[in-house]
């Protein structure tokens, strides 16, 4: 595998200045990445679609600016991939589902538009679990993604393509989405940086919805600095998403080098209990020791409701999914089952053919927990527990600036290892769903390897809208 760092100008700032100084062109760089995709992606399958002409046309616009000596936008010439749940006008957007085969969205997601306006180059759309439901990318209707570090293993999910593309040097940065862990967990499995921004920090306009109170868009990159740069571009208020926050967007790269001296970092007992792989434990503990040595004060904390997080998440997320996925009926988007005698039969056959097993399971579960007689027992109860989980964090953040945990209980598992056991698969998100339910921000940063050479990620969680401090901790860890 050709790691990203093998390209001299592979950081975002490096690319921009190399183009500005005439040392390379956006076109040359785009062609390097296109050649890598052509050479590597038959083994990895990170991309569902590529459009080389589109990318080269974007690159030509950057090269024109450079030739004229105009100042270059922040992401000038940076090759990106976009998870296939995000829309880019005229490009397919399958969400990893057969039901959206052939659908061409007539509009572009706000986050994607902001990248384009900042000079990014779009190489293509990235593979993912169907409607972002999964932890291994094995639920994609178009076949799984393979982990670049070991092709027999999963890249994590649901943004498996987004993580694998960065890890394999097939994009400098990518966008993914995270509803219960889908950015952080694949970042951990693939050895890259993945950011869960605070709920409301990035507009969800143009994101094909899974669970609207949990869905978030965020970046993957090879370094904390690059991830921080991308978040700074895509964040901000948007009239097209009423839940997007009007808070100003800080410069997320400004304080990266300030170190962790004097910061208070919490370590929650519940995240180091039974079920944690010993190699992950020792890698994370070693990372914590390094941060302590760098001047952070490490404090033991408790997040007492943690054990309720997985069941709470699977009630709320499936309830919202059952409502969101009702729109895929064979009339408005993509697939339509042929030869149905009645409208109702057409709906039924389209949904039967178009949705995969996991999506059907979740629609059924979500419909059940919202139904008369069960709503109070499941859905309302889950909302109450969600509040308790959020309060655990608010209480903890009175004493600490950020929280350190493993991102996932194990390194990347084998393809097929958990695909017959939904509950085992759901437990892969045990450390990530809590922050999703609480709406707080998080980042996964590489923190060592297993003996077999598999990446291990540390999750750093922060207060609402406190991404800058997470990047500061993450950047420090990365350099230790
Ligand atoms: N793996 C979790 C799920 O299957 C989270 C997915 C996500 O964050 N999109 O729901």
Coordinates of C-alpha atoms and ligand atoms in Angstrom, one line a residue:
X1 CA 0.0 0.0 0.0
X2 CA 1.3 3.5 -0.8
X3 CA 0.7 5.6 2.2
X4 CA -0.5 9.1 1.8
X5 CA 2.7 10.5 3.3
X6 CA 4.7 9.2 0.4
X7 CA 3.3 12.2 -1.6
X8 CA 5.5 15.2 -0.7
X9 CA 2.8 17.8 -0.9
X10 CA 0.0 15.7 0.6
X11 CA -1.1 18.0 3.4
X12 CA -3.7 20.6 2.6
X13 CA -1.5 23.6 3.2
X14 CA 1.4 21.8 1.4
X15 CA -0.8 21.2 -1.7
X16 CA -2.0 24.8 -1.8
X17 CA 1.5 26.3 -1.5
X18 CA 3.0 23.9 -4.0
X19 CA 0.4 24.9 -6.6
X20 CA 0.8 28.6 -5.7
X21 CA 4.6 28.3 -6.2
X22 CA 4.2 26.5 -9.5
X23 CA 5.9 23.3 -8.1
X24 CA 2.9 21.2 -9.2
X25 CA -0.5 21.8 -10.7
X26 CA -3.9 20.8 -9.5
X27 CA -4.2 18.8 -12.7
X28 CA -1.0 16.8 -12.1
X29 CA -2.0 16.1 -8.5
X30 CA -5.5 15.1 -9.5
X31 CA -4.1 12.7 -12.1
X32 CA -1.8 11.1 -9.4
X33 CA -4.8 10.4 -7.2
X34 CA -6.9 9.2 -10.2
X35 CA -4.1 6.8 -11.1
X36 CA -4.0 5.5 -7.5
X37 CA -7.7 4.8 -7.5
X38 CA -7.3 3.0 -10.8
X39 CA -4.4 1.0 -9.4
X40 CA -5.6 0.2 -5.9
X41 CA -9.3 0.4 -5.7
X42 CA -10.2 -2.9 -7.3
X43 CA -8.8 -4.4 -4.1
X44 CA -10.3 -1.9 -1.6
X45 CA -13.5 -0.8 -3.2
X46 CA -13.7 2.6 -1.4
X47 CA -15.3 4.4 -4.4
X48 CA -18.7 3.7 -5.8
X49 CA -18.3 6.2 -8.7
X50 CA -15.6 8.4 -10.1
X51 CA -15.8 11.1 -12.6
X52 CA -12.4 11.9 -13.9
X53 CA -13.5 14.6 -16.3
X54 CA -15.4 16.5 -13.6
X55 CA -12.4 16.5 -11.3
X56 CA -10.0 17.6 -14.1
X57 CA -12.3 20.5 -14.9
X58 CA -12.3 21.6 -11.3
X59 CA -8.5 21.3 -11.3
X60 CA -8.2 23.4 -14.5
X61 CA -10.0 26.2 -12.7
X62 CA -7.5 26.2 -9.9
X63 CA -4.6 26.0 -12.3
X64 CA -6.0 29.1 -14.1
X65 CA -6.0 31.0 -10.9
X66 CA -2.5 29.9 -10.1
X67 CA -1.2 31.0 -13.6
X68 CA -2.8 34.4 -13.1
X69 CA -1.1 34.7 -9.8
X70 CA -4.5 35.1 -8.0
X71 CA -4.6 34.1 -4.3
X72 CA -5.7 30.5 -4.0
X73 CA -8.7 29.4 -1.9
X74 CA -8.0 27.3 1.2
X75 CA -8.6 23.9 -0.3
X76 CA -7.1 24.7 -3.7
X77 CA -6.3 21.5 -5.6
X78 CA -7.0 19.2 -2.7
X79 CA -8.4 15.8 -3.9
X80 CA -11.5 14.8 -1.9
X81 CA -13.9 11.9 -1.9
X82 CA -17.5 12.3 -0.7
X83 CA -19.6 9.7 1.1
X84 CA -22.4 8.5 -1.1
X85 CA -25.1 9.7 1.3
X86 CA -24.3 13.3 0.4
X87 CA -25.6 15.0 -2.7
X88 CA -23.5 16.6 -5.5
X89 CA -25.8 17.8 -8.2
X90 CA -25.7 15.5 -11.2
X91 CA -23.7 12.8 -9.5
X92 CA -25.3 9.6 -8.4
X93 CA -26.1 9.4 -4.7
X94 CA -26.9 5.8 -3.8
X95 CA -26.5 5.9 0.0
X96 CA -25.2 2.4 -0.5
X97 CA -28.7 1.2 -1.4
X98 CA -30.3 -0.4 -4.4
X99 CA -33.3 1.7 -3.9
X100 CA -31.4 4.8 -5.0
X101 CA -29.8 3.2 -8.0
X102 CA -30.0 5.6 -10.9
X103 CA -31.1 8.6 -8.7
X104 CA -29.4 11.8 -9.6
X105 CA -30.0 14.5 -7.1
X106 CA -30.9 18.0 -8.5
X107 CA -29.0 19.8 -5.7
X108 CA -25.7 19.9 -3.8
X109 CA -25.3 19.4 0.0
X110 CA -24.2 22.6 1.7
X111 CA -21.0 21.0 3.1
X112 CA -20.1 19.7 -0.4
X113 CA -20.8 23.1 -1.9
X114 CA -18.6 24.8 0.7
X115 CA -15.7 22.4 -0.2
X116 CA -16.2 23.2 -3.9
X117 CA -16.2 26.9 -3.2
X118 CA -13.0 26.5 -1.3
X119 CA -11.3 24.9 -4.3
X120 CA -11.6 21.2 -3.5
X121 CA -11.4 18.6 -6.3
X122 CA -14.0 15.9 -6.2
X123 CA -12.6 12.5 -7.2
X124 CA -15.8 10.6 -6.7
X125 CA -18.4 9.2 -4.3
X126 CA -17.5 6.8 -1.5
X127 CA -18.9 3.4 -0.5
X128 CA -20.8 3.1 2.8
X129 CA -23.2 0.9 4.6
X130 CA -26.8 1.1 3.2
X131 CA -28.3 4.4 4.5
X132 CA -25.3 4.6 6.9
X133 CA -26.6 1.6 8.9
X134 CA -23.7 -0.5 10.0
X135 CA -20.3 -0.7 11.6
X136 CA -18.3 -2.6 9.0
X137 CA -19.4 -1.4 5.5
X138 CA -20.7 -5.0 4.8
X139 CA -24.2 -3.6 4.5
X140 CA -23.5 -1.8 1.3
X141 CA -25.6 -3.1 -1.5
X142 CA -22.6 -2.6 -3.8
X143 CA -20.2 -4.9 -1.9
X144 CA -17.9 -4.3 1.1
X145 CA -14.9 -2.1 1.5
X146 CA -11.6 -3.7 2.5
X147 CA -9.3 -2.3 5.1
X148 CA -6.1 -1.0 3.4
X149 CA -4.1 -2.3 6.4
X150 CA -5.4 -5.8 6.0
X151 CA -7.6 -6.6 3.0
X152 CA -9.3 -9.5 4.9
X153 CA -10.6 -7.0 7.5
X154 CA -13.4 -4.5 7.5
X155 CA -12.6 -0.8 7.4
X156 CA -15.4 0.0 9.9
X157 CA -18.6 1.7 9.1
X158 CA -20.7 3.1 8.0
X159 CA -18.2 5.6 6.4
X160 CA -15.8 2.8 5.5
X161 CA -15.1 4.1 2.0
X162 CA -14.3 7.6 3.4
X163 CA -11.8 6.2 6.0
X164 CA -10.2 3.7 3.6
X165 CA -9.8 6.2 0.8
X166 CA -7.7 8.5 3.1
X167 CA -5.7 5.5 4.5
X168 CA -4.9 4.2 1.1
X169 CA -3.8 7.6 -0.3
X170 CA -6.8 7.7 -2.7
X171 CA -7.9 11.1 -1.3
X172 CA -6.3 13.7 0.8
X173 CA -9.5 14.2 2.8
X174 CA -13.0 13.0 2.6
X175 CA -16.5 13.7 4.1
X176 CA -18.3 11.1 6.0
X177 CA -21.3 11.0 8.3
X178 CA -21.7 9.9 11.9
X179 CA -25.0 9.0 13.6
X180 CA -23.7 6.6 16.2
X181 CA -20.0 6.3 15.4
X182 CA -19.7 6.1 11.7
X183 CA -16.9 8.6 11.4
X184 CA -14.9 7.8 14.5
X185 CA -15.0 4.0 14.4
X186 CA -13.8 3.7 10.8
X187 CA -11.2 6.4 11.4
X188 CA -9.9 4.2 14.3
X189 CA -10.0 1.0 12.2
X190 CA -8.1 2.6 9.3
X191 CA -5.6 4.7 11.2
X192 CA -6.8 8.1 10.2
X193 CA -8.3 11.2 11.9
X194 CA -12.1 11.4 11.9
X195 CA -14.2 14.2 13.4
X196 CA -17.7 14.2 14.9
X197 CA -18.6 17.9 15.0
X198 CA -21.1 19.1 17.6
X199 CA -24.7 18.6 16.5
X200 CA -25.7 21.8 14.6
X201 CA -22.1 22.7 13.7
X202 CA -22.4 21.5 10.1
X203 CA -25.5 21.9 8.0
X204 CA -27.2 18.6 7.2
X205 CA -28.8 20.0 4.0
X206 CA -28.2 17.5 1.2
X207 CA -27.5 14.6 3.6
X208 CA -29.8 11.6 2.9
X209 CA -31.3 11.3 6.4
X210 CA -30.9 8.2 8.6
X211 CA -31.8 9.6 12.1
X212 CA -32.2 13.3 12.0
X213 CA -31.6 14.1 15.6
X214 CA -28.3 12.2 15.5
X215 CA -26.9 12.6 11.9
X216 CA -23.8 14.7 11.5
X217 CA -21.4 15.4 8.7
X218 CA -17.6 15.5 9.4
X219 CA -14.2 15.2 7.8
X220 CA -11.6 12.4 7.6
X221 CA -7.9 13.3 7.0
X222 CA -4.5 12.0 7.6
X223 CA -3.7 14.6 10.3
X224 CA -5.5 16.6 12.9
X225 CA -4.4 19.9 11.2
X226 CA -6.0 18.9 7.9
X227 CA -9.2 17.7 9.6
X228 CA -9.4 21.0 11.5
X229 CA -9.0 22.9 8.3
X230 CA -11.8 21.0 6.6
X231 CA -14.1 21.4 9.5
X232 CA -13.5 25.2 9.4
X233 CA -14.7 25.2 5.8
X234 CA -17.8 23.1 6.1
X235 CA -19.1 24.5 9.5
X236 CA -21.5 27.3 10.0
X237 CA -25.1 28.4 9.9
X238 CA -27.2 27.5 6.9
X239 CA -30.7 28.8 6.1
X240 CA -31.4 25.4 4.6
X241 CA -31.0 23.6 7.9
X242 CA -32.9 25.0 10.9
X243 CA -30.9 23.0 13.3
X244 CA -27.6 24.5 12.2
X245 CA -26.1 26.8 14.8
X246 CA -25.6 30.5 14.3
X247 CA -22.5 30.5 16.5
X248 CA -19.4 31.9 14.7
X249 CA -16.9 29.4 13.4
X250 CA -13.5 29.8 15.0
X251 CA -10.2 29.2 13.3
X252 CA -9.7 25.6 14.3
X253 CA -6.0 25.5 13.5
X254 CA -5.1 28.6 15.6
X255 CA -4.3 26.8 18.8
X256 CA -3.1 23.5 17.6
X257 CA 0.4 24.0 18.9
X258 CA -0.5 25.3 22.3
X259 CA 0.0 21.8 23.9
X260 CA -2.0 20.3 26.8
X261 CA -0.1 21.9 29.7
X262 CA -2.7 22.6 32.4
X263 CA -5.6 21.0 30.6
X264 CA -7.8 18.6 32.6
X265 CA -8.5 15.4 30.8
X266 CA -11.1 12.9 32.1
X267 CA -10.8 9.1 31.9
X268 CA -14.2 7.4 32.4
X269 CA -14.1 4.1 34.2
X270 CA -17.0 2.7 32.2
X271 CA -15.0 2.8 29.0
X272 CA -12.2 0.6 30.3
X273 CA -14.4 -2.2 31.6
X274 CA -15.2 -5.7 30.4
X275 CA -15.1 -6.3 26.6
X276 CA -12.2 -4.0 25.9
X277 CA -9.5 -5.7 23.9
X278 CA -6.3 -5.8 26.0
X279 CA -4.1 -4.5 23.1
X280 CA -6.5 -1.5 22.7
X281 CA -6.5 -0.9 26.4
X282 CA -2.7 -0.8 26.6
X283 CA -2.4 1.4 23.5
X284 CA -4.9 3.9 24.9
X285 CA -3.3 3.8 28.4
X286 CA 0.1 4.5 26.8
X287 CA -1.5 7.5 24.9
X288 CA -3.0 8.8 28.2
X289 CA 0.4 8.5 29.9
X290 CA 2.0 10.5 27.1
X291 CA -0.5 13.3 27.5
X292 CA 0.1 13.3 31.2
X293 CA 3.8 13.6 30.6
X294 CA 3.1 16.5 28.2
X295 CA 1.5 18.4 31.1
X296 CA -2.1 17.4 31.2
X297 CA -3.8 16.6 34.5
X298 CA -5.5 13.2 34.1
X299 CA -8.6 12.7 36.2
X300 CA -10.7 9.6 36.8
X301 CA -14.4 10.4 36.0
X302 CA -17.6 8.5 35.9
X303 CA -20.3 8.4 33.2
X304 CA -22.8 6.3 35.1
X305 CA -25.5 5.7 32.5
X306 CA -23.1 4.5 29.8
X307 CA -24.4 0.9 29.8
X308 CA -27.9 2.1 28.6
X309 CA -26.4 3.9 25.5
X310 CA -26.6 1.0 23.0
X311 CA -30.3 0.1 23.6
X312 CA -31.2 3.8 23.8
X313 CA -29.5 4.5 20.5
X314 CA -31.2 1.5 18.8
X315 CA -34.6 2.7 19.8
X316 CA -34.2 6.4 18.9
X317 CA -32.2 5.8 15.7
X318 CA -34.5 3.1 14.3
X319 CA -37.6 5.2 15.2
X320 CA -36.3 8.2 13.2
X321 CA -35.1 5.9 10.4
X322 CA -38.6 4.4 10.0
X323 CA -40.0 7.9 9.5
X324 CA -37.1 9.1 7.2
X325 CA -37.1 6.0 5.0
X326 CA -40.8 6.2 4.3
X327 CA -40.1 8.6 1.4
X328 CA -38.5 5.8 -0.6
X329 CA -41.6 4.4 -2.2
X330 CA -40.7 3.9 -5.9
X331 CA -42.4 7.1 -6.9
X332 CA -40.0 9.9 -6.1
X333 CA -36.5 8.5 -6.2
X334 CA -34.4 5.8 -7.9
X335 CA -35.7 2.2 -8.2
X336 CA -39.3 1.3 -9.2
X337 CA -40.3 -2.4 -9.2
X338 CA -41.7 -3.3 -12.6
X339 CA -45.1 -5.0 -13.3
X340 CA -47.2 -4.2 -10.3
X341 CA -50.9 -4.2 -10.7
X342 CA -51.7 -1.6 -8.0
X343 CA -50.0 1.3 -6.4
X344 CA -49.8 -0.4 -3.1
X345 CA -48.2 -3.5 -4.7
X346 CA -45.7 -1.2 -6.4
X347 CA -44.7 0.4 -3.1
X348 CA -44.3 -3.0 -1.5
X349 CA -42.3 -4.6 -4.2
X350 CA -40.0 -1.6 -4.6
X351 CA -39.3 -1.5 -0.9
X352 CA -38.8 -5.3 -0.8
X353 CA -36.4 -5.3 -3.7
X354 CA -34.7 -2.0 -2.9
X355 CA -33.9 -2.3 0.8
X356 CA -31.4 -4.7 2.3
X357 CA -31.9 -6.9 5.3
X358 CA -30.4 -4.5 7.9
X359 CA -32.5 -1.6 6.7
X360 CA -35.6 -3.7 6.8
X361 CA -34.8 -4.8 10.3
X362 CA -34.5 -1.2 11.4
X363 CA -37.6 0.0 9.7
X364 CA -39.5 -2.8 11.5
X365 CA -37.9 -2.1 14.9
X366 CA -38.5 1.7 14.5
X367 CA -42.1 1.2 13.5
X368 CA -42.6 -1.1 16.5
X369 CA -41.1 1.3 19.1
X370 CA -43.3 4.1 17.8
X371 CA -46.5 2.2 17.6
X372 CA -49.5 2.7 19.9
X373 CA -49.0 0.8 23.1
X374 CA -45.2 0.6 22.8
X375 CA -44.4 4.3 22.3
X376 CA -44.3 5.0 26.1
X377 CA -42.4 1.8 27.0
X378 CA -39.7 2.2 24.4
X379 CA -39.5 5.5 22.5
X380 CA -40.5 7.9 25.3
X381 CA -38.3 5.9 27.8
X382 CA -35.4 6.1 25.4
X383 CA -35.7 9.9 25.2
X384 CA -35.6 10.1 29.0
X385 CA -32.5 8.0 29.1
X386 CA -31.0 10.1 26.4
X387 CA -31.3 13.1 28.7
X388 CA -29.6 11.2 31.5
X389 CA -26.7 10.3 29.2
X390 CA -26.3 13.9 28.1
X391 CA -26.3 15.0 31.8
X392 CA -23.5 12.5 32.6
X393 CA -21.4 14.4 30.1
X394 CA -22.5 17.9 31.3
X395 CA -21.6 16.9 34.9
X396 CA -18.2 15.5 33.8
X397 CA -17.4 18.6 31.9
X398 CA -17.7 20.7 35.0
X399 CA -14.4 19.1 36.1
X400 CA -12.5 18.3 32.9
X401 CA -11.8 20.0 29.5
X402 CA -12.1 16.9 27.5
X403 CA -12.6 13.1 27.9
X404 CA -10.2 10.3 26.7
X405 CA -11.5 6.9 25.7
X406 CA -10.8 4.1 23.2
X407 CA -12.8 4.8 20.0
X408 CA -13.8 1.1 19.6
X409 CA -13.4 -1.9 21.8
X410 CA -11.3 -3.8 19.3
X411 CA -9.1 -3.2 16.2
X412 CA -10.7 -3.9 12.8
X413 CA -12.4 -7.3 12.8
X414 CA -12.5 -9.8 9.9
X415 CA -14.9 -9.5 7.0
X416 CA -17.8 -11.9 7.8
X417 CA -16.9 -12.1 11.5
X418 CA -19.9 -10.3 12.9
X419 CA -22.2 -10.1 9.9
X420 CA -24.6 -12.8 11.1
X421 CA -24.9 -11.4 14.6
X422 CA -26.5 -7.9 14.6
X423 CA -26.1 -7.5 18.4
X424 CA -22.3 -8.2 18.2
X425 CA -22.1 -5.7 15.4
X426 CA -24.1 -3.1 17.4
X427 CA -21.6 -3.5 20.3
X428 CA -18.8 -2.2 18.0
X429 CA -20.3 1.3 18.7
X430 CA -20.4 1.0 22.5
X431 CA -17.9 3.9 23.0
X432 CA -19.2 6.1 20.3
X433 CA -23.0 6.2 20.6
X434 CA -22.9 8.1 23.9
X435 CA -21.5 11.3 22.3
X436 CA -24.0 10.9 19.5
X437 CA -26.9 10.9 21.9
X438 CA -25.5 13.8 23.9
X439 CA -24.9 16.0 20.8
X440 CA -21.3 16.7 21.9
X441 CA -18.2 16.7 19.7
X442 CA -15.5 14.1 19.3
X443 CA -12.5 13.1 17.3
X444 CA -10.7 9.8 16.8
X445 CA -6.9 10.1 16.5
X446 CA -4.5 7.3 15.7
X447 CA -2.9 6.0 19.0
X448 CA -0.7 3.0 18.3
X449 CA -1.1 -0.4 16.7
X450 CA -1.9 -3.9 17.7
X451 CA 0.8 -6.6 17.4
X452 CA -0.6 -7.5 14.0
X453 CA -0.1 -4.0 12.8
X454 CA -3.8 -2.9 13.0
X455 CA -4.4 0.8 13.9
X456 CA -6.0 1.7 17.2
X457 CA -7.7 5.1 17.7
X458 CA -8.2 7.2 20.8
X459 CA -11.5 9.0 21.0
X460 CA -11.3 12.6 22.5
X461 CA -14.7 14.0 23.5
X462 CA -15.5 17.6 24.1
X463 CA -18.2 20.0 25.2
X464 CA -20.7 21.4 22.7
X465 CA -18.9 23.6 20.2
X466 CA -15.5 23.0 21.8
X467 CA -13.9 21.3 18.8
X468 CA -10.8 23.6 19.0
X469 CA -9.7 22.1 22.2
X470 CA -10.2 18.5 20.9
X471 CA -7.9 19.4 18.0
X472 CA -5.4 20.8 20.4
X473 CA -5.3 17.5 22.4
X474 CA -5.4 15.4 19.2
X475 CA -2.5 17.3 17.6
X476 CA -0.4 17.0 20.7
X477 CA -1.1 13.2 20.9
X478 CA -0.2 12.9 17.2
X479 CA 3.2 14.5 17.8
X480 CA 4.1 12.6 20.9
Ligands
LIG1 N1 -23.0 1.6 13.5 C1 -24.1 2.4 13.9 C2 -25.4 2.0 13.3 O1 -25.3 1.0 12.7 C3 -23.8 3.8 13.6 C4 -24.0 4.2 12.2 C5 -23.7 5.6 11.9 O2 -23.1 6.3 12.7 N2 -24.2 6.0 10.8 O3 -26.4 2.6 13.4

